[in-house]
XYZ file of C-alpha atoms in Angstrom:
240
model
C 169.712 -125.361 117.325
C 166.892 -124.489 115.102
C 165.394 -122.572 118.367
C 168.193 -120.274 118.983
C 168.399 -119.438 115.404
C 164.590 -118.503 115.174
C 164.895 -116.122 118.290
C 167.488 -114.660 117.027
C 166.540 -113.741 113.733
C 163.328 -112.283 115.658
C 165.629 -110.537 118.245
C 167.165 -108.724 114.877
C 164.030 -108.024 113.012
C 162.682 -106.425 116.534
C 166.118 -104.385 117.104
C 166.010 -102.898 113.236
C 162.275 -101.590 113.513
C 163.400 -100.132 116.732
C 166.185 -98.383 115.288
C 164.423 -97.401 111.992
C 161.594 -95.729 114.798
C 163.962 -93.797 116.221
C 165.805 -92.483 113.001
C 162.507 -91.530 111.917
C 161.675 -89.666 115.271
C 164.810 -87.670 115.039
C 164.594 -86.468 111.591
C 161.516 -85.621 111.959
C 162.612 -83.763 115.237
C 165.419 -81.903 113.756
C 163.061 -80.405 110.989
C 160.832 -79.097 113.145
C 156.627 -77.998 112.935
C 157.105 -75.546 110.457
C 159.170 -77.506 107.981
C 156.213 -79.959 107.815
C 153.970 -80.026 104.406
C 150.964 -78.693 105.268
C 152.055 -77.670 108.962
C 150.074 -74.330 110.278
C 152.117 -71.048 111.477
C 153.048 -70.918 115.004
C 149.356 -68.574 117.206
C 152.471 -66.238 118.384
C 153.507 -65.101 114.823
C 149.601 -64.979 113.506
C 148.954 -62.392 115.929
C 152.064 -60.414 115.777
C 151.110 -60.063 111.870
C 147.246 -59.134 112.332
C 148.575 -56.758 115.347
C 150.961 -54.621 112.680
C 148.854 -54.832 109.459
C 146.097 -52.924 111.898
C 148.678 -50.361 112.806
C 149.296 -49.702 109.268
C 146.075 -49.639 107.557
C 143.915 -47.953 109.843
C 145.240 -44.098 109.695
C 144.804 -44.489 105.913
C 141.292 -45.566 106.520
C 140.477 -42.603 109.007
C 141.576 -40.027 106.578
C 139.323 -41.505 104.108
C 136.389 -41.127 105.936
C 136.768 -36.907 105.288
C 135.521 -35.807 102.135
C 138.033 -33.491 100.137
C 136.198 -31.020 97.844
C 137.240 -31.328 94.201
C 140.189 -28.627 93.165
C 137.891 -27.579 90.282
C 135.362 -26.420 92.968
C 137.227 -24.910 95.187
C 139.104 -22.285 92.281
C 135.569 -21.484 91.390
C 134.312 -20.978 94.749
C 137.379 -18.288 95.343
C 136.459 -16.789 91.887
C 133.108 -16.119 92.753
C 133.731 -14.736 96.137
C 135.859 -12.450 94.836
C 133.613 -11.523 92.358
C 131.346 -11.030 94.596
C 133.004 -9.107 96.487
C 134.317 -6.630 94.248
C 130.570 -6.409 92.741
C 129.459 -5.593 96.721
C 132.487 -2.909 96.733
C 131.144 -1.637 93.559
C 127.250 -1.733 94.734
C 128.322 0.593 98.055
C 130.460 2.983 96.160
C 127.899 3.748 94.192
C 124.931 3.903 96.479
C 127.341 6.296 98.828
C 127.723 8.815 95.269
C 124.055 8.637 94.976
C 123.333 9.269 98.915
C 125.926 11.705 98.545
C 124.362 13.580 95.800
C 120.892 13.577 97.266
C 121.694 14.546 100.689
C 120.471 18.106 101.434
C 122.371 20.237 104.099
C 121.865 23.605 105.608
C 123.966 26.277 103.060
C 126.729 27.602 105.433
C 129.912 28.931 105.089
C 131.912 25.878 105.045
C 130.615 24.101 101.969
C 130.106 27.747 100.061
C 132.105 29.848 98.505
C 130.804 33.901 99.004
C 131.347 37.300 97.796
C 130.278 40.256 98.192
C 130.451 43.047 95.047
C 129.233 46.193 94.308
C 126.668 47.277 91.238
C 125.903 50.094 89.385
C 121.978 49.675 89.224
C 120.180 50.001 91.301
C 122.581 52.453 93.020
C 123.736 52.675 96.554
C 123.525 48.426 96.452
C 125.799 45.466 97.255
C 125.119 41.528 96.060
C 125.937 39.100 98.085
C 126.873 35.595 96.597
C 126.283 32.110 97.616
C 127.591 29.298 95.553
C 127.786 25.661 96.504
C 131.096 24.071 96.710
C 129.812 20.686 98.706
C 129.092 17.704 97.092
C 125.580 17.719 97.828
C 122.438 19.734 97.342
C 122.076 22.602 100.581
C 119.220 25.148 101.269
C 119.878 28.477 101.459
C 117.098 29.237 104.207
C 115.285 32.919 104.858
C 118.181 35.540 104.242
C 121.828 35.837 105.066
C 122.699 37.515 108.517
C 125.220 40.643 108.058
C 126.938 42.071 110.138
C 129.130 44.977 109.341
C 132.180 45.567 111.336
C 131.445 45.063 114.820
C 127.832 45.804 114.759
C 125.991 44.581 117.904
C 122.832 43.171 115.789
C 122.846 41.912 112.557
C 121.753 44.162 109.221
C 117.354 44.534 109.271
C 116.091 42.138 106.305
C 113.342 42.974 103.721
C 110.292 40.511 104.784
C 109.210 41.995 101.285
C 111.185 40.096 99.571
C 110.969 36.613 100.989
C 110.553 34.143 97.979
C 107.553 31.977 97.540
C 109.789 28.782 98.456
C 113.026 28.127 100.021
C 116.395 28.228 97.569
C 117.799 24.781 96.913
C 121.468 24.828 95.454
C 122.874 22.034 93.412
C 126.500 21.444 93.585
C 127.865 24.697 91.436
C 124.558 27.007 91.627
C 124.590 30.146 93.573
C 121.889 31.962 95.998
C 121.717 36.153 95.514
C 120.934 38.835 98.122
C 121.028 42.321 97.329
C 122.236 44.767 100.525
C 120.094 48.214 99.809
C 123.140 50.270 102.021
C 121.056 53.255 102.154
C 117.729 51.871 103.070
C 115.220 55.212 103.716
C 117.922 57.536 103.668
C 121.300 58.041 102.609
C 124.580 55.995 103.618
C 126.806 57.964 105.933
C 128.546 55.197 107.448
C 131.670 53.912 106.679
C 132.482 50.118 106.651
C 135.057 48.132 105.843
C 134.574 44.529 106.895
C 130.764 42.431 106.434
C 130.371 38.789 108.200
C 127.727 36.918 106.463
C 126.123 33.811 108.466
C 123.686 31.259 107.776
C 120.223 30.779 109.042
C 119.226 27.694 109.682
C 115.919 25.709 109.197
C 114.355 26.859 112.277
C 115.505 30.215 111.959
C 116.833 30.695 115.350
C 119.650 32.119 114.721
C 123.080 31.040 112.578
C 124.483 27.770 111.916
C 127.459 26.597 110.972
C 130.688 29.033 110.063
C 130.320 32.274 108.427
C 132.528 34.241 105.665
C 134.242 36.956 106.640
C 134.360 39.279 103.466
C 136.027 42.212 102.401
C 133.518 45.396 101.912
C 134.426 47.288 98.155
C 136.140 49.826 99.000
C 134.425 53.253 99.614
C 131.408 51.462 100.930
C 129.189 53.273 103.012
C 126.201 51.928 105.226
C 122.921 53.654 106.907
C 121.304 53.196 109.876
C 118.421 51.975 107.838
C 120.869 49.876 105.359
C 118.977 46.242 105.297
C 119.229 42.919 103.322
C 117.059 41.129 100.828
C 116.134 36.906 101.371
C 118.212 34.752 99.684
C 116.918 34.241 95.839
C 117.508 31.883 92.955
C 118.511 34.959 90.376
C 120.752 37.757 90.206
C 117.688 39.700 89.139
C 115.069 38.697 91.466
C 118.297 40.017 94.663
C 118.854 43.504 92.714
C 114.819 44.142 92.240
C 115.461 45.126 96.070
C-alpha cells in the first residue's frame, strides 16, 4: 500500500510541474517579443525608421551647404551699384559737354547763322556775317565763296587781306568779310540774290551747305567786285 501511495504522489508532483511549464509557455507566448522587459525592436522596423529619418533630413542638409549672403549686404551692394551708376551717368554727361565744347568743326552754313548788309563807309561795300550757332568752336577758313545770282565762278578774293591766322569762333562770336562791289571801277551790275559757301581746311573748294541770302536792295556789282578773308572784327572786314 505504502508503494502505490508514494508513486502516486510522485505521478502528481510530475503532472503539476508539467502543467505549470506549459501555462508559463503560453503566457509567455501570447505576449509576444516585444512585450518582453528589455526585449529589442523587431531588424524590419529599425530599418524602416533609419530609411525615412534619411529621407527627411537630408534636403535640409543640402540646402545648408549654400551660403546665403546677409540681407544687410545685399541692400548695400544695390545701393552702391546704383550709386555707381548714376555717378558713371554723371561722369559721361559731362565729359560729352566738355568734348562737345572743345570740338572744332569747319564753319559752314549749317551750324551758322549769316547775313549780308549794306554800309555807308567805306562806300560802294557789303559785310558779310558769320556767327556760330553750333555748340562747338568752328574755323572760319581763308574767305567766304560768293556767288551772285547765277554767276559761273565765284566773286575774286583780296589775297591782301588774308589774316595772320585762321578765325576761330566760339559758340555766339561772328567772322566779318567786307564785299568791295565796285572793285577798280564802278558797279554796273545789278544783283539780287548772293550764295555764300564755306571753304574748307584744304581749300579745295566748299564744304558743307551754304546760305542763300537776300542782296539789299539796289545792290549793284562790277566785273571787278571781289571779297575780303574772313576776319575776327567788323573793322579789320570794312578796312577792305
Amino acid at each position: 500500500m505504502r508503494n502505490r501511495r508514494i508513486r502516486s504522489a510522485a505521478t502528481s508532483t510530475a503532472t503539476a510541474a508539467t502543467v505549470t511549464a506549459l501555462v508559463t509557455a503560453l503566457a509567455l507566448t501570447a505576449c509576444g517579443p516585444s512585450d518582453a522587459v528589455g526585449a529589442s525592436p523587431k531588424p524590419d522596423s529599425t530599418a524602416a525608421a533609419s530609411s525615412t529619418s534619411t529621407s527627411t533630413e537630408e534636403p535640409d542638409a543640402k540646402a545648408s551647404d549654400k551660403p546665403q549672403p546677409p540681407a544687410d549686404q545685399s541692400a548695400d551692394d544695390s545701393d552702391t551699384s546704383t550709386d555707381d551708376s548714376g555717378n558713371g551717368r554723371k561722369n559721361a554727361d559731362t565729359k560729352t559737354d566738355a568734348k562737345s565744347k572743345s570740338r572744332t568743326t569747319t564753319c559752314t552754313g549749317s551750324n551758322t547763322k549769316v547775313t549780308v548788309t549794306e554800309v555807308t563807309r567805306p562806300i560802294n561795300h557789303l559785310l558779310v556775317t558769320a556767327t556760330n550757332t553750333g555748340s562747338g568752336n568752328c574755323h572760319a577758313y581763308y574767305a567766304p565763296l560768293l556767288g551772285f545770282d547765277d554767276a559761273q565762278s565765284v566773286t575774286q578774293i583780296n589775297e591782301d587781306s588774308q589774316p595772320q591766322a585762321v578765325v576761330t569762333l566760339a559758340p555766339g562770336e561772328s567772322a566779318y568779310a567786307s564785299i568791295a562791289l565796285g572793285g577798280d571801277g564802278s558797279p554796273d551790275i545789278a544783283a539780287y540774290k548772293l550764295g555764300v559757301h564755306f571753304a574748307g581746311r584744304d581749300n579745295q573748294g566748299s564744304v558743307g551747305s551754304a546760305a542763300n541770302l537776300t542782296l539789299p536792295k539796289g545792290t549793284m556789282i562790277s566785273d571787278s567786285t571781289s571779297v575780303s578773308y574772313w576776319q575776327s572784327t567788323m573793322a579789320d572786314a570794312l578796312v577792305w
